[in-house]
mmCIF file of C-alpha atoms in Angstrom:
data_model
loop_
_atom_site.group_PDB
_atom_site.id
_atom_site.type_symbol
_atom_site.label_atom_id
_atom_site.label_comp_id
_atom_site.label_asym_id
_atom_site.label_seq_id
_atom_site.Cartn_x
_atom_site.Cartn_y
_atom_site.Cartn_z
ATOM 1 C CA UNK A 1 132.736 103.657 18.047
ATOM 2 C CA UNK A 2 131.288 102.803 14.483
ATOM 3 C CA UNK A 3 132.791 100.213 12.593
ATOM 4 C CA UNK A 4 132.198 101.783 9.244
ATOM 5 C CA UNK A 5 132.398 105.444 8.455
ATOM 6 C CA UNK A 6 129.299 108.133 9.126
ATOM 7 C CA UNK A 7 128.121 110.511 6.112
ATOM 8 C CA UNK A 8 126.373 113.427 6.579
ATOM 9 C CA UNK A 9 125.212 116.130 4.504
ATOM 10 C CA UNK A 10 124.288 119.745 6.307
ATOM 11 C CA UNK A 11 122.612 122.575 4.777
ATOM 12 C CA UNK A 12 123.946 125.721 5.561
ATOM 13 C CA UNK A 13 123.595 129.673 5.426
ATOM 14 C CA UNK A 14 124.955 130.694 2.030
ATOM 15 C CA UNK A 15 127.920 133.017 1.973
ATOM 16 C CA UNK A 16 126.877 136.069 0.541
ATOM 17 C CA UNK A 17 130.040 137.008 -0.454
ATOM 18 C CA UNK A 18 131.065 134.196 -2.111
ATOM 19 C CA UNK A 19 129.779 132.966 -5.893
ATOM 20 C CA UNK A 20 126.641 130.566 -5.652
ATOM 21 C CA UNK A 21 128.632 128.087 -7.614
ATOM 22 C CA UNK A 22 131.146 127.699 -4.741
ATOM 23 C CA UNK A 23 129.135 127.429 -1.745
ATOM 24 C CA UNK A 24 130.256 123.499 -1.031
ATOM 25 C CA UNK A 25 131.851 122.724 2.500
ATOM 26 C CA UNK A 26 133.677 119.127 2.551
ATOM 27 C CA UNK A 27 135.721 117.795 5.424
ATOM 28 C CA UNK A 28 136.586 114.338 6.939
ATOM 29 C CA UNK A 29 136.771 113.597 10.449
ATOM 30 C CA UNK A 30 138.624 111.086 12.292
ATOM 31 C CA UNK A 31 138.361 110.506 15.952
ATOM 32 C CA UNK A 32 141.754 110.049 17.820
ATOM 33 C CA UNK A 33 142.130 109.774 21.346
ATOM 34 C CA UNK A 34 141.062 111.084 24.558
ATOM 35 C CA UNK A 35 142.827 113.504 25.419
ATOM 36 C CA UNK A 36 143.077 113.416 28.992
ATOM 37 C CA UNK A 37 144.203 109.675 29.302
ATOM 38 C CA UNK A 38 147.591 110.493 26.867
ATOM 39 C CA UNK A 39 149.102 113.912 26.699
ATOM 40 C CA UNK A 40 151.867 112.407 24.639
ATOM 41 C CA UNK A 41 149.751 111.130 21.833
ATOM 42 C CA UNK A 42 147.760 114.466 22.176
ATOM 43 C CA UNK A 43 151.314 116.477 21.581
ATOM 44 C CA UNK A 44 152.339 114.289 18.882
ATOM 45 C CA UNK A 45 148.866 114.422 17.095
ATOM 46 C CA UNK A 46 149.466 118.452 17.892
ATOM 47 C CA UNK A 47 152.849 118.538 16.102
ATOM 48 C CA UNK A 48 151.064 116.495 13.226
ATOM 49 C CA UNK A 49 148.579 119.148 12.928
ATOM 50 C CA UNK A 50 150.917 121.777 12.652
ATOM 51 C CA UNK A 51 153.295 119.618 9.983
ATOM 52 C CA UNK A 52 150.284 118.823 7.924
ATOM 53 C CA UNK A 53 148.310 122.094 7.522
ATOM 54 C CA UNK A 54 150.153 125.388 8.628
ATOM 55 C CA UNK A 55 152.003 127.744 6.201
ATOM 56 C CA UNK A 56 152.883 127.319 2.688
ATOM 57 C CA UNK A 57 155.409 124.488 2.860
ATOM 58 C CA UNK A 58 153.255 122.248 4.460
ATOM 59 C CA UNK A 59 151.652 118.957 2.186
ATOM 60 C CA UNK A 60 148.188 119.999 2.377
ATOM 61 C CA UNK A 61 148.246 123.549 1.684
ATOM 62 C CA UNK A 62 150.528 122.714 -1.564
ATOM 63 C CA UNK A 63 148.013 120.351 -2.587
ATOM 64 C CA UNK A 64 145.067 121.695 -1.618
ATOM 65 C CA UNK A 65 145.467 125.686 -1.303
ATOM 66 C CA UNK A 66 148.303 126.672 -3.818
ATOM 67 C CA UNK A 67 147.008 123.987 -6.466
ATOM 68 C CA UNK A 68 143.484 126.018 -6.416
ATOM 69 C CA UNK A 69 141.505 122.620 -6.136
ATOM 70 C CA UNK A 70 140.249 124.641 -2.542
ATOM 71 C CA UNK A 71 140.451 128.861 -2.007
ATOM 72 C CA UNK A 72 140.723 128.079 1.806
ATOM 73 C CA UNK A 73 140.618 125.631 4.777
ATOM 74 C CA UNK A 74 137.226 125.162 6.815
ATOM 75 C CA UNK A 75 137.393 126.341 10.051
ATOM 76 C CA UNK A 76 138.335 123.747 12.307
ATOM 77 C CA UNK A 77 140.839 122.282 10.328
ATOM 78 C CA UNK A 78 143.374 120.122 12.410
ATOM 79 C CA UNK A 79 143.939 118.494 15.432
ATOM 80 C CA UNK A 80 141.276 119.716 18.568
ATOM 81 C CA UNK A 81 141.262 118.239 21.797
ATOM 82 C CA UNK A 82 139.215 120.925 23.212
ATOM 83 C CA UNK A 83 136.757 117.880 24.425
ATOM 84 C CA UNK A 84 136.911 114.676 25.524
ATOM 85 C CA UNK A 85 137.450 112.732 22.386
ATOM 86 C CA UNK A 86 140.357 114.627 20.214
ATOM 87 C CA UNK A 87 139.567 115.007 16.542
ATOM 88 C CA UNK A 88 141.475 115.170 13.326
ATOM 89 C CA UNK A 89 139.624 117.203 10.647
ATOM 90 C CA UNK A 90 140.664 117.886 6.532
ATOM 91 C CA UNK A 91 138.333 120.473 5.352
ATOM 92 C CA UNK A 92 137.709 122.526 2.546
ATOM 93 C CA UNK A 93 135.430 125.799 1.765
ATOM 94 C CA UNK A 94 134.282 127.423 -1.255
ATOM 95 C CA UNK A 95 134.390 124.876 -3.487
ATOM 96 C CA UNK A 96 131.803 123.339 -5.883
ATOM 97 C CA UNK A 97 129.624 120.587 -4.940
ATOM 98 C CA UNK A 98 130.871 118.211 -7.375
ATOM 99 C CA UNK A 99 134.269 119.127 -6.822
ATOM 100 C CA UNK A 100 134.052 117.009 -3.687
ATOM 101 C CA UNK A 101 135.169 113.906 -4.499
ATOM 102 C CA UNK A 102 138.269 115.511 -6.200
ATOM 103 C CA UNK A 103 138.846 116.843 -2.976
ATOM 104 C CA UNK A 104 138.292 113.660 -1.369
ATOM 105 C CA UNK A 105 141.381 111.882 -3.222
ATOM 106 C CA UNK A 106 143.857 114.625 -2.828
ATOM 107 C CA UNK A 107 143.047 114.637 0.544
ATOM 108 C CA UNK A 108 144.059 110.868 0.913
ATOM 109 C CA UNK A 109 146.446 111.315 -1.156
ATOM 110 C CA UNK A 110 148.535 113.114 0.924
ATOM 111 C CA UNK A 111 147.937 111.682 3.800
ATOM 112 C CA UNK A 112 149.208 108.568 1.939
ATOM 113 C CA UNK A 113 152.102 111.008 0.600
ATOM 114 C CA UNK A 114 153.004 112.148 4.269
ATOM 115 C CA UNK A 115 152.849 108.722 5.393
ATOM 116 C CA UNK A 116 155.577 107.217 2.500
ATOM 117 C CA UNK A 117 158.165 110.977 2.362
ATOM 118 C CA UNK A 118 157.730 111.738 5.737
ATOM 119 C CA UNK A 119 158.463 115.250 6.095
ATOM 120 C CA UNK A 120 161.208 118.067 5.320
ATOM 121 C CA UNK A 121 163.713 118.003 8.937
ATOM 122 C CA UNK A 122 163.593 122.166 7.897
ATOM 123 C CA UNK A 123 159.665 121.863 8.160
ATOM 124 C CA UNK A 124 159.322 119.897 11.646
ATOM 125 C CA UNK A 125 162.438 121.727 13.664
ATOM 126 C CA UNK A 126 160.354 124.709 12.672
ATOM 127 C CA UNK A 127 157.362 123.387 13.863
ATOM 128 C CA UNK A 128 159.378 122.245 17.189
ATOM 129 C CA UNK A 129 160.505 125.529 17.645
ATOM 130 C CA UNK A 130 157.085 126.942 17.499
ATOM 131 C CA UNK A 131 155.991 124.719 20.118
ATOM 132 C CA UNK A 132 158.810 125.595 22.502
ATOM 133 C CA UNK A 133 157.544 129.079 22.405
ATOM 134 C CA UNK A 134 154.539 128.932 22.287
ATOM 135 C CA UNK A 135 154.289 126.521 25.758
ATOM 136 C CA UNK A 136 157.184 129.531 27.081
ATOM 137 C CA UNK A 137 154.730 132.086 26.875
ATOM 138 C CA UNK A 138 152.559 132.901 30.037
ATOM 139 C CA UNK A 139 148.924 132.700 29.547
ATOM 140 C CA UNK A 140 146.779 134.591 31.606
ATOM 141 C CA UNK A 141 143.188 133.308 31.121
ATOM 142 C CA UNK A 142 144.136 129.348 32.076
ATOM 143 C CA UNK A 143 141.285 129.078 34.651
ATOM 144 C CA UNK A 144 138.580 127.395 32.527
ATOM 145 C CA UNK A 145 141.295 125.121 30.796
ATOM 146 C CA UNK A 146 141.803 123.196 34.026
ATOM 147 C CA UNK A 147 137.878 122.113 33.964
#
């Protein structure tokens, strides 16, 4: 693993539906654990995910979505441990390009926010319960998950 972080900058197709002003992608990744060796960190990093970033009472969509600093998440926003190596993402889409560090210090800021408050017991038991149902539910295309 690096010892310091990794920038990159990508050029991308424009989106021709959005303003040429606010064509700026930002996201930080951090890589976690494997998610084969722990299943318990990977549910826990899982529950984060959901805590963190779904619906409107969760820290980073206040921040981020409702506050307008961001119109919308980048896709792949949250925990994945759809590989080897789980990842942690905070992105951002249709922003401008020198909006990103702005975006940058909200987004440790409430990390650093989550970390001191914690979160609302309303706002994780509902997160729990979506959990419970969702692992309730048969799935019928498993196959390929077992590989």
């Amino acid at each position: 693993m690096p010892e310091k972080p990794i920038e990159a900058k990508v050029l991308f197709m424009p989106d021709q539906m959005s303003p040429e002003e606010t064509q700026a992608k930002f996201g930080i990744t951090y890589i976690c654990n494997e998610g084969s060796d722990d299943s318990y960190e990977t549910f826990k990093l899982e529950i984060l995910s959901e805590l963190l970033f779904k619906g409107p009472n969760s820290p980073f969509y206040k921040k981020i979505i409702q506050s307008g600093i961001a119109p919308s998440f980048a896709p792949g926003t949250g925990y994945d441990c759809s590989f080897r190596q789980g990842t942690f993402t905070v992105g951002v889409q249709g922003i401008k390009e020198e909006d990103v560090p702005k975006v940058e210090k909200v987004i440790q800021e409430v990390f650093l926010m989550a970390k001191e408050e914690g979160f609302e017991e309303k706002l994780f038991e509902t997160v729990l319960h979506k959990i419970e149902l969702a692992t309730k539910m048969t799935k019928t295309n498993t196959g390929i998950m077992y590989f």
